[in-house]
XYZ file of C-alpha atoms in Angstrom:
682
model
C 52.994 38.670 -13.191
C 49.762 39.004 -12.999
C 48.621 39.489 -9.946
C 45.715 37.109 -9.764
C 47.989 33.927 -11.789
C 48.990 32.580 -8.361
C 45.847 32.269 -6.709
C 44.295 30.323 -10.159
C 47.809 28.868 -8.866
C 46.140 27.847 -5.389
C 42.291 27.231 -6.203
C 43.609 24.214 -9.191
C 46.136 22.764 -6.315
C 43.624 22.983 -3.266
C 41.558 21.387 -6.249
C 43.451 18.314 -7.325
C 44.317 17.300 -3.688
C 40.406 16.982 -2.707
C 40.118 14.916 -6.137
C 43.518 12.776 -4.660
C 41.101 12.520 -1.701
C 38.834 11.467 -2.844
C 39.947 9.290 -4.870
C 42.024 7.577 -2.054
C 38.681 7.520 0.098
C 37.031 6.700 -2.671
C 33.220 7.566 -0.682
C 31.072 9.551 -1.435
C 28.318 10.926 1.794
C 24.798 11.476 2.241
C 22.328 12.088 4.006
C 19.798 9.766 2.625
C 20.289 6.892 0.383
C 17.493 5.080 -1.466
C 18.207 1.513 -2.547
C 16.799 1.000 -6.113
C 15.175 3.332 -9.400
C 12.446 1.082 -8.843
C 8.520 2.628 -8.177
C 8.946 2.951 -4.689
C 12.505 4.177 -4.706
C 11.384 7.368 -7.178
C 8.407 8.124 -4.843
C 10.750 8.856 -2.124
C 13.162 10.181 -3.831
C 10.448 12.898 -5.370
C 9.357 13.653 -1.284
C 13.121 13.589 -1.037
C 13.796 16.289 -3.717
C 10.124 18.536 -2.890
C 12.570 18.663 0.624
C 15.254 19.396 -0.569
C 16.889 17.095 1.611
C 20.394 15.439 0.387
C 19.897 12.065 -1.230
C 20.756 10.322 -4.371
C 19.151 7.205 -5.448
C 21.035 4.336 -6.785
C 20.826 1.639 -9.817
C 22.332 -0.865 -10.276
C 20.985 -1.294 -13.677
C 20.701 1.140 -16.293
C 17.515 2.592 -16.713
C 14.574 2.864 -13.945
C 11.938 0.295 -13.257
C 14.565 -2.306 -14.909
C 11.885 -5.410 -12.811
C 8.946 -4.216 -15.667
C 11.790 -4.918 -18.771
C 11.326 -9.099 -17.647
C 8.240 -8.954 -15.618
C 5.553 -10.441 -15.747
C 6.811 -12.861 -18.320
C 3.808 -12.272 -20.295
C 3.718 -8.206 -21.177
C 0.161 -7.489 -19.290
C 0.023 -5.141 -15.732
C -2.472 -6.524 -13.930
C -2.873 -2.659 -12.508
C -5.447 -1.120 -13.328
C -5.858 2.408 -15.688
C -9.113 3.470 -15.771
C -9.203 7.217 -16.781
C -12.444 7.872 -16.779
C -14.382 8.375 -13.866
C -16.994 10.973 -14.835
C -14.860 13.409 -12.266
C -12.068 15.804 -12.299
C -11.461 15.302 -9.006
C -7.727 13.919 -9.156
C -7.519 13.241 -5.547
C -10.695 10.522 -6.285
C -9.279 9.463 -9.713
C -5.975 8.138 -8.157
C -8.077 4.984 -6.466
C -8.750 3.914 -9.573
C -5.826 4.819 -11.572
C -3.531 2.128 -9.874
C 0.054 3.239 -12.299
C 1.115 7.210 -11.204
C 3.618 8.763 -8.529
C 2.821 10.903 -6.512
C 3.419 14.691 -7.473
C 3.131 18.273 -6.945
C 2.200 17.475 -11.479
C -0.948 17.007 -11.725
C 0.123 15.544 -15.082
C 2.570 12.900 -14.562
C 0.506 10.537 -14.460
C 0.435 7.150 -16.235
C -2.294 7.188 -19.318
C 0.795 9.659 -20.564
C 2.169 6.724 -21.543
C -0.912 3.727 -21.914
C -4.760 4.620 -21.825
C -5.205 0.050 -21.871
C -7.370 -0.988 -18.955
C -4.591 -3.552 -18.569
C -1.117 -1.967 -20.113
C 1.693 -3.648 -21.445
C 4.683 -4.118 -18.925
C 6.365 -2.232 -21.436
C 4.932 1.271 -20.899
C 5.962 1.620 -16.856
C 9.932 1.980 -17.464
C 8.568 4.714 -20.285
C 6.140 6.667 -17.264
C 9.469 5.914 -14.809
C 12.021 7.140 -16.890
C 9.316 10.623 -17.416
C 9.336 10.584 -13.973
C 13.146 11.134 -13.403
C 13.315 13.801 -15.766
C 10.565 16.041 -15.521
C 10.814 16.069 -11.597
C 15.273 16.119 -11.796
C 15.398 13.375 -9.399
C 19.499 12.353 -8.974
C 19.593 8.882 -10.009
C 23.002 7.516 -10.313
C 22.799 4.048 -12.436
C 25.280 1.032 -12.995
C 25.805 1.061 -9.024
C 25.917 -2.698 -8.177
C 25.826 -2.209 -4.355
C 27.375 -5.860 -3.570
C 27.913 -4.724 0.446
C 25.312 -3.124 3.470
C 27.140 -2.850 6.799
C 26.372 -0.172 10.046
C 28.794 1.312 12.006
C 28.790 3.254 15.114
C 30.341 6.467 15.743
C 30.506 9.167 17.997
C 27.773 11.228 15.811
C 25.496 8.155 15.375
C 24.691 5.798 13.171
C 24.755 5.311 9.493
C 25.495 3.052 6.679
C 28.234 2.148 3.754
C 27.275 0.984 0.829
C 29.456 -0.692 -1.109
C 29.310 -1.198 -5.033
C 30.437 -3.482 -7.816
C 33.626 -1.214 -8.536
C 34.568 -0.705 -3.790
C 33.739 2.488 -3.809
C 31.955 3.525 -0.793
C 28.145 5.543 -0.678
C 27.595 6.698 3.348
C 24.377 7.985 4.764
C 22.401 8.457 7.700
C 19.452 7.152 6.853
C 19.005 4.168 4.657
C 15.365 3.759 2.203
C 15.716 0.170 1.428
C 13.198 -0.198 -2.404
C 14.587 -3.111 -3.766
C 11.325 -5.077 -4.350
C 11.519 -8.412 -4.251
C 13.055 -10.396 -7.144
C 14.619 -13.514 -6.281
C 12.815 -16.723 -7.222
C 11.195 -18.078 -4.604
C 12.662 -21.667 -4.441
C 11.566 -25.158 -2.496
C 13.784 -27.830 -2.491
C 13.028 -30.694 -2.702
C 13.026 -34.452 -4.406
C 13.866 -33.672 -8.182
C 13.817 -29.914 -7.874
C 16.046 -29.811 -10.813
C 13.821 -31.029 -12.789
C 12.240 -28.009 -12.493
C 12.351 -25.240 -14.521
C 11.422 -21.733 -12.979
C 9.388 -18.477 -14.352
C 11.855 -16.158 -14.273
C 13.809 -18.401 -17.544
C 10.452 -20.401 -19.633
C 10.060 -20.226 -23.044
C 6.940 -17.356 -24.132
C 6.153 -18.836 -26.597
C 3.013 -20.458 -26.379
C 4.458 -22.370 -29.950
C 6.703 -24.544 -27.592
C 4.288 -26.091 -25.169
C 2.140 -27.388 -28.699
C 0.420 -30.376 -27.607
C 2.071 -30.904 -24.748
C 1.211 -32.031 -20.605
C 1.834 -29.321 -18.841
C 2.365 -29.258 -14.553
C 2.249 -25.527 -12.748
C 3.575 -25.462 -9.244
C 2.084 -22.589 -7.777
C -1.515 -21.045 -8.476
C -1.036 -17.001 -7.511
C -0.892 -14.704 -10.646
C 2.563 -15.291 -12.732
C 1.115 -19.291 -12.250
C -2.797 -18.684 -14.074
C -1.057 -15.833 -16.078
C 1.386 -18.725 -17.517
C -1.948 -21.029 -17.460
C -3.147 -18.116 -19.547
C -0.653 -17.695 -21.989
C -0.651 -21.644 -22.721
C -3.980 -23.130 -22.999
C -5.120 -23.170 -26.207
C -1.346 -25.467 -26.924
C -1.003 -26.725 -24.308
C -2.877 -30.795 -24.423
C -2.964 -29.992 -20.685
C -2.365 -28.008 -18.071
C -2.252 -28.479 -14.303
C -2.244 -26.288 -11.617
C -0.254 -27.684 -7.704
C 0.045 -26.126 -4.874
C -1.167 -26.629 -0.830
C -3.864 -24.219 -0.543
C -6.858 -23.618 -2.803
C -7.143 -20.707 -5.018
C -7.969 -17.769 -3.324
C -9.802 -15.008 -5.652
C -8.450 -11.364 -5.849
C -13.033 -10.514 -5.540
C -13.995 -12.805 -2.983
C -10.334 -12.195 -0.780
C -10.485 -7.838 -1.256
C -6.849 -8.834 -1.608
C -5.417 -7.378 -4.960
C -2.499 -10.310 -4.468
C -4.951 -12.906 -4.880
C -6.000 -14.360 -8.300
C -7.160 -11.835 -10.639
C -10.084 -12.499 -13.456
C -8.167 -11.263 -15.802
C -6.500 -14.360 -15.923
C -8.751 -17.098 -15.242
C -9.467 -18.846 -17.608
C -8.611 -21.812 -16.338
C -11.156 -21.621 -14.198
C -13.981 -22.717 -16.628
C -11.264 -25.649 -18.404
C -11.699 -27.064 -14.965
C -15.122 -26.633 -14.188
C -16.210 -26.957 -17.271
C -13.996 -30.365 -16.984
C -11.826 -29.609 -20.239
C -8.921 -31.633 -19.347
C -7.091 -28.768 -16.820
C -7.354 -29.245 -13.359
C -6.331 -27.192 -10.007
C -4.646 -29.721 -7.341
C -3.645 -29.677 -3.688
C -1.006 -31.012 -1.991
C 2.466 -29.420 -0.407
C 5.382 -28.819 -2.270
C 7.946 -30.328 0.561
C 5.937 -33.515 0.604
C 6.479 -34.582 -3.792
C 8.720 -36.114 -5.542
C 9.720 -35.606 -9.801
C 10.716 -38.234 -11.018
C 12.046 -38.715 -14.838
C 12.015 -41.996 -16.554
C 12.495 -43.198 -20.116
C 9.358 -43.770 -22.494
C 9.464 -46.221 -25.992
C 8.191 -43.488 -28.548
C 6.136 -44.690 -31.397
C 8.733 -45.542 -34.464
C 9.994 -43.254 -36.292
C 9.769 -43.212 -40.799
C 13.080 -44.617 -40.592
C 11.809 -47.231 -38.635
C 14.156 -46.176 -35.022
C 12.097 -45.680 -32.255
C 13.268 -42.552 -30.126
C 13.433 -42.274 -26.304
C 10.780 -40.137 -24.536
C 11.354 -38.259 -21.427
C 8.730 -37.704 -19.242
C 7.895 -36.282 -15.749
C 5.606 -38.071 -13.335
C 4.966 -36.124 -9.668
C 5.267 -39.089 -6.610
C 4.695 -38.735 -3.056
C 8.075 -38.836 -0.997
C 6.248 -41.436 1.517
C 5.844 -43.982 -0.757
C 10.826 -43.798 -1.675
C 11.864 -45.916 0.148
C 14.789 -44.841 1.776
C 14.685 -41.886 -0.010
C 17.764 -40.976 1.553
C 20.363 -43.173 -0.233
C 18.606 -42.688 -3.872
C 17.583 -39.314 -6.796
C 14.863 -39.357 -9.191
C 17.157 -40.694 -11.851
C 16.499 -44.445 -9.439
C 13.021 -44.691 -8.799
C 10.680 -47.279 -9.677
C 7.387 -47.894 -10.499
C 6.044 -49.412 -6.896
C 6.911 -45.808 -6.296
C 4.940 -43.865 -7.567
C 1.408 -43.808 -6.456
C -0.457 -45.372 -9.081
C 1.007 -48.337 -7.726
C -0.843 -48.024 -4.884
C -3.860 -46.218 -5.864
C -4.217 -46.419 -10.480
C -7.248 -43.632 -9.496
C -4.113 -41.515 -7.823
C -5.637 -38.151 -9.930
C -2.071 -36.946 -10.756
C -1.300 -40.086 -12.379
C -0.219 -39.650 -15.851
C 3.158 -38.226 -16.578
C 4.064 -34.625 -18.366
C 6.069 -33.019 -19.962
C 7.036 -30.040 -18.071
C 7.254 -28.400 -14.653
C 7.303 -24.759 -14.319
C 7.703 -22.980 -10.497
C 5.856 -20.098 -9.997
C 6.257 -19.385 -6.938
C 6.718 -15.627 -6.438
C 9.366 -14.320 -5.225
C 11.127 -12.738 -2.418
C 13.227 -10.493 -0.523
C 17.201 -10.124 -1.286
C 18.921 -11.055 2.140
C 21.829 -11.792 0.798
C 23.323 -7.870 0.697
C 22.985 -7.143 4.516
C 26.482 -8.304 6.508
C 24.996 -8.576 10.135
C 25.180 -5.186 11.405
C 22.565 -3.822 9.460
C 20.630 -6.908 8.592
C 16.495 -6.937 9.024
C 15.363 -9.695 9.849
C 13.183 -12.414 8.291
C 8.743 -11.755 9.025
C 6.901 -13.481 10.379
C 4.413 -14.295 8.033
C 5.077 -14.769 4.289
C 6.968 -17.643 4.867
C 9.628 -15.242 5.691
C 10.355 -13.871 2.353
C 10.383 -10.361 3.713
C 11.959 -8.962 5.762
C 9.982 -7.608 9.608
C 9.538 -3.880 9.820
C 8.395 -1.907 12.481
C 4.731 0.191 12.510
C 6.839 2.781 10.540
C 8.693 0.462 7.817
C 11.329 1.422 9.904
C 13.450 -2.641 10.240
C 13.177 -4.074 13.577
C 16.534 -3.714 15.146
C 18.591 -1.691 12.369
C 17.747 1.830 13.414
C 17.334 3.816 10.414
C 16.950 1.578 7.603
C 13.686 1.950 6.522
C 12.374 -0.648 3.668
C 9.736 0.665 1.199
C 7.007 -0.491 -1.112
C 6.881 -4.154 -2.298
C 9.722 -5.662 0.098
C 7.996 -3.177 3.173
C 4.609 -6.086 2.926
C 5.325 -7.607 5.507
C 3.367 -4.912 7.363
C -0.005 -5.796 6.039
C 0.082 -9.413 4.129
C -2.740 -10.742 2.900
C -4.757 -8.068 4.568
C -4.251 -4.177 2.246
C -2.588 -2.936 -0.904
C 0.676 -2.207 0.690
C 2.661 -4.872 -1.879
C 1.805 -2.867 -5.042
C 1.748 0.290 -6.495
C -1.341 1.912 -5.573
C -0.668 1.119 -1.955
C 3.093 2.044 -1.545
C 2.922 5.448 -2.716
C 1.626 5.969 0.076
C 3.009 4.479 2.319
C 6.570 6.172 0.920
C 4.635 9.231 2.266
C 3.729 8.127 5.231
C 7.594 6.903 5.507
C 9.115 10.177 4.552
C 6.735 12.476 7.037
C 8.850 9.996 9.762
C 11.815 11.490 9.284
C 10.633 14.911 8.792
C 9.788 14.477 12.039
C 12.175 13.584 13.514
C 15.858 14.431 11.705
C 14.206 17.557 10.796
C 11.714 18.726 13.752
C 8.791 18.556 10.705
C 5.516 18.070 12.086
C 3.248 15.832 10.444
C 0.927 17.820 8.225
C -2.350 18.331 9.937
C -5.265 21.078 8.790
C -6.780 23.322 12.059
C -10.370 23.074 12.021
C -13.153 24.878 13.533
C -15.534 21.917 15.456
C -18.116 23.274 13.455
C -16.604 22.543 10.317
C -15.457 19.073 10.849
C -18.323 17.211 9.530
C -17.846 19.295 7.147
C -14.430 18.321 5.487
C -14.766 14.410 7.227
C -17.694 14.089 4.419
C -14.789 14.842 1.926
C -12.516 13.140 2.715
C -14.196 9.819 2.899
C -15.589 10.805 -0.664
C -12.498 11.507 -2.319
C -9.019 10.563 -0.299
C -7.305 8.149 -2.240
C -5.133 7.140 0.769
C -7.130 5.153 3.466
C -9.285 3.729 0.621
C -6.487 1.963 -0.950
C -4.269 1.463 1.936
C -8.276 0.242 3.530
C -7.195 -0.499 7.717
C -3.462 0.869 7.240
C -3.494 4.146 6.778
C -5.695 5.822 9.115
C -6.694 10.167 9.123
C -6.582 10.690 13.157
C -8.911 14.109 14.210
C -7.418 15.736 17.918
C -9.965 17.163 19.066
C -9.510 20.772 20.852
C -12.861 21.832 21.891
C -14.028 24.389 19.873
C -11.386 23.571 16.712
C -9.483 20.612 16.154
C -6.863 19.221 13.612
C -6.997 16.293 10.886
C -4.350 15.026 10.874
C -4.211 12.113 7.456
C -3.410 9.125 6.548
C -0.872 8.313 9.888
C -0.350 4.164 9.664
C -2.434 3.187 12.201
C -0.530 0.263 13.983
C 1.782 3.090 14.919
C -1.065 5.607 16.495
C 0.800 4.214 20.027
C 3.050 6.638 18.944
C 1.816 8.498 18.041
C 2.699 12.282 19.383
C 7.117 10.955 18.730
C 5.876 10.403 15.284
C 4.246 12.856 13.430
C 5.165 15.313 16.453
C 0.876 16.392 17.182
C 0.131 15.697 21.354
C -2.875 14.268 22.059
C -5.164 16.592 24.347
C -7.411 15.432 26.771
C -10.628 16.602 24.424
C -9.628 12.760 22.924
C -9.299 11.125 19.685
C -11.426 10.547 16.377
C -9.671 8.090 13.901
C -11.199 7.895 10.608
C -10.259 4.389 9.047
C -11.841 2.695 5.888
C -12.297 -1.693 6.036
C -14.147 -4.426 4.739
C -16.600 -6.261 7.142
C -15.431 -9.258 9.050
C -18.008 -11.152 8.319
C -16.140 -15.157 7.367
C -17.699 -17.256 4.712
C -20.099 -14.091 2.422
C -21.536 -15.351 -0.950
C -19.868 -12.048 -3.044
C -22.307 -12.538 -6.212
C -25.628 -12.915 -3.502
C -28.142 -11.568 -2.691
C -28.251 -10.898 -0.133
C -24.395 -9.695 0.056
C -24.805 -5.979 1.186
C -26.594 -3.670 3.581
C -28.325 -0.461 2.431
C -30.344 0.520 6.139
C -27.993 2.662 7.743
C -29.409 0.911 11.534
C -27.297 -2.098 10.683
C -23.960 -0.399 9.066
C -22.419 -2.422 11.641
C -23.409 -5.643 9.409
C -21.631 -3.679 6.446
C -19.319 -6.196 3.961
C -18.221 -4.114 1.111
C -15.339 -1.357 1.896
C -16.871 1.904 3.872
C -16.008 4.022 6.285
C -15.854 3.272 10.655
C -14.695 5.929 12.938
C -13.075 4.682 16.708
C -12.868 7.595 19.541
C -10.101 7.737 21.711
C -10.291 9.362 25.060
C -6.660 8.872 25.241
C -4.262 6.864 22.781
C -4.634 3.468 22.882
C -0.958 1.558 24.436
C 1.027 -0.958 22.694
C -1.083 -3.743 25.078
C -4.078 -2.697 23.783
C -3.150 -2.658 20.287
C -2.058 -6.294 20.767
C -4.836 -7.467 23.259
C -7.081 -6.006 20.687
C -9.537 -8.441 19.046
C -8.608 -11.014 16.312
C -9.621 -8.972 12.776
C -10.040 -5.761 14.251
C -7.451 -3.290 13.243
C -7.665 -1.112 16.579
C -8.828 -1.989 19.617
C -11.448 -2.080 21.176
C -12.881 2.014 21.160
C -14.767 4.227 23.926
C -17.758 4.600 20.640
C -17.618 3.440 17.533
C -19.162 3.953 14.034
C -19.815 2.069 11.002
C -21.427 4.535 8.114
C -23.250 2.432 5.872
C -21.926 0.811 2.882
C -22.360 2.357 -0.309
C -22.279 0.701 -3.690
C -22.322 3.800 -5.679
C -18.682 4.447 -2.836
C -20.238 8.410 -2.239
C -21.085 8.418 1.149
C -23.163 11.436 0.431
C -26.385 10.271 2.144
C -28.985 12.879 4.284
C -30.257 10.344 5.992
C -28.113 6.926 5.218
C -24.320 8.347 5.646
C -24.488 12.028 6.657
C -27.126 12.498 10.387
C -25.848 9.204 11.844
C -22.243 10.316 11.147
C -23.051 14.036 12.802
C -24.873 12.421 15.378
C -21.551 10.537 16.125
C -19.924 13.197 16.128
C -22.571 15.436 18.075
C -21.814 12.144 20.782
C -17.304 12.670 21.406
C -17.255 16.873 20.952
C -20.607 16.715 23.247
C -21.718 19.647 21.855
C -24.548 20.352 18.497
C -23.306 20.403 15.343
C -25.776 21.771 12.739
C -25.863 24.450 11.123
C -27.836 27.391 11.191
C -29.226 30.218 9.866
C -29.016 33.897 10.565
C -32.342 33.936 11.918
C -32.318 30.658 13.343
C -29.013 31.928 15.674
C -30.261 35.441 16.529
C -33.555 34.300 18.156
C -30.843 31.113 19.616
C -28.726 34.676 20.884
C -31.871 36.050 22.586
C -33.185 32.928 23.507
C -30.312 30.414 25.231
C -27.065 31.030 27.364
C -25.448 29.067 25.009
C -26.354 29.020 21.827
C -25.070 26.662 19.198
C -21.773 26.643 18.393
C -21.868 27.548 15.182
C -23.836 30.659 15.970
C -21.234 31.423 18.258
C -18.730 31.231 16.370
C -19.898 31.811 12.899
C -23.119 34.213 13.648
C -21.810 35.947 16.854
C -18.149 36.908 14.807
C -20.023 38.771 11.862
C -19.787 35.837 9.641
C -23.248 34.726 7.786
C -25.242 37.649 8.412
C -27.053 39.266 5.665
C -24.633 42.179 4.001
C -27.701 45.611 5.277
C -26.383 48.038 6.409
C -29.718 48.628 8.529
C -29.737 45.274 9.829
C -25.961 46.518 10.835
C -27.308 49.023 12.556
C -30.292 47.402 14.256
C -28.090 45.441 16.038
C -25.134 47.771 16.927
C -27.670 50.335 18.570
C -29.589 47.478 20.403
C -26.146 46.289 21.426
C -25.733 42.761 20.155
C -22.299 43.081 17.701
C -19.596 44.451 19.408
C -17.514 47.144 18.428
C -14.760 47.786 15.996
C -12.277 47.458 18.518
C -13.793 45.453 20.703
C -13.854 42.728 17.839
C -10.009 42.350 18.043
C -7.339 39.632 18.521
C -8.605 39.024 21.760
C -10.994 36.376 20.158
C -13.846 38.031 22.887
C -17.443 39.481 22.716
C -17.959 41.891 25.147
C -22.117 40.958 24.402
C -21.767 37.943 25.407
C -19.161 37.293 27.968
C -19.691 34.366 30.176
C -20.708 31.715 27.196
C -18.325 31.832 24.543
C -15.398 31.970 26.996
C -17.083 28.987 28.108
C -17.330 28.008 24.885
C -13.177 29.279 23.285
C -15.540 30.537 20.475
C -12.353 31.243 17.176
C -11.934 34.068 15.066
C -11.640 32.042 12.117
C -13.197 32.370 9.782
C -15.650 29.450 7.302
C -13.811 26.922 4.851
C -14.810 27.023 1.798
C -14.965 23.580 0.675
C -15.006 21.860 -3.133
C -17.307 18.608 -3.206
């Protein structure tokens, strides 16, 4: 008998017992569970995969990005796909590419599937499939999670996800990236007569010569109006608030110009129009009307929909929409009521909300205070309020910057997903937030580089910011930190604040109200009035210590951060290229010098030589460069002259200690570094 046969049989037996145990428990465990294979879930999957973490992405449909298979209904995205920028810098180009996800593959961009400025919706699932395949992400399709609960054990809190087959997935950290897909509805008398955006016909011919009322004035509402404008007899739009234009509010979720043809037809009085009223106060009633005689001599009753207000309905609790009489209509009291004519169809286009129904009480994040409670409430680092270990990603996490920044859209939440991953790395794996160590003399160049090309703070303005940790002759540059979490900076990032303080670099719009953004005086070019800038521009806040939680709550209205010790606005620039020597660079240098309390100018070797002979403490640039044998002309005669004069340290003295025996006093005080100069590629 073969001696290896017993071992083989034992191996088979152990495998069978293991499979039997797994089938019995029907449970799979991972450190990280990502719920949803949309753009936010896949973006997080990339970061987890790159960090070699134990994770799985669970998707209920058969492919990634299933939302885009149906929405937007009229199949045109409004996210900019600007391929030609005139620049080769990939980081800068992401400022104008609103569809690509972040990865370490420079060619894994959305432009590979579409070159249209406003691309077709069908292109996005294709791009996400390519993203999954080329990066080898771990996605499990056909897993429809119907229940999520939290359990507490000796090892900590974990989450159990149960699918349609009663199989369980357990994880220590749950990352919810399900997006918003549950239609937002408002109940009123007659709401059962309303058609939903999610189910209406997208064939314009179906609306031919019909009077249409659309509830809502967002992009989905205007997208629908745009589609039927040529065929419908007239289109009216109703919502509580006036229409908000994205080019006025700077909020990408407001009405985009690509969908606003109806504004022209309204203002030029071509049958279409906009009306304001609270939807809870309206009533939609259906009344039968006699139609014209047909060719066979018979009349066909035609059902029309009328809009009323519930204040006109007598005994409305006992009356439904079919029992409303003519006396219950506003036109009975006012013959100039704007919506007195009947409609053939009423369409609801009120957007979507988060699906709270899959969470039980132990795991459900609360409803947000803003966005009418449609979104889950999360902390400044996107962890569910009251649900430790559960993080919300993507559009569903937009409550942190609702109507303020781009966190509800791909070009914004790809960066907040990266911020969440960095929080996870620090909390669970003790990996500090990535940073760049610089000499203080290099700080000006690095700030200019970041504000000139960085896409994260540019897209997530007033939400993600660069934090500069000042440490005397050196500093540490931390990129894209959530500024509302600044009081928890040390615990979230792993970096400590020194007694030299910190600088926060934010991009923000001006705070003036009622600005005519197409008017003659809409922008400023005078650097001395930079604080009056209306358009996007960098602002630097200097603090001698971290702001507290209380200071964050009491910050001035409209401010991204509490009042600092010093603040500097860089004047807005038409080209968004803050590189003007007089208007941008010089005022910025003077502000940084005020914060670090030293001269940050660059000098030629001859000037440093003169400073060294005439001052006890030469400028920091000379201390860290010239006096450390950096930036001196490579001439053997000049080196010999300096050596004979005792101006340069010997080879023995210029070792790892970093001290220069020729200038012991002021070099020790300045804490000069032996680091080499940084080459910046602008």
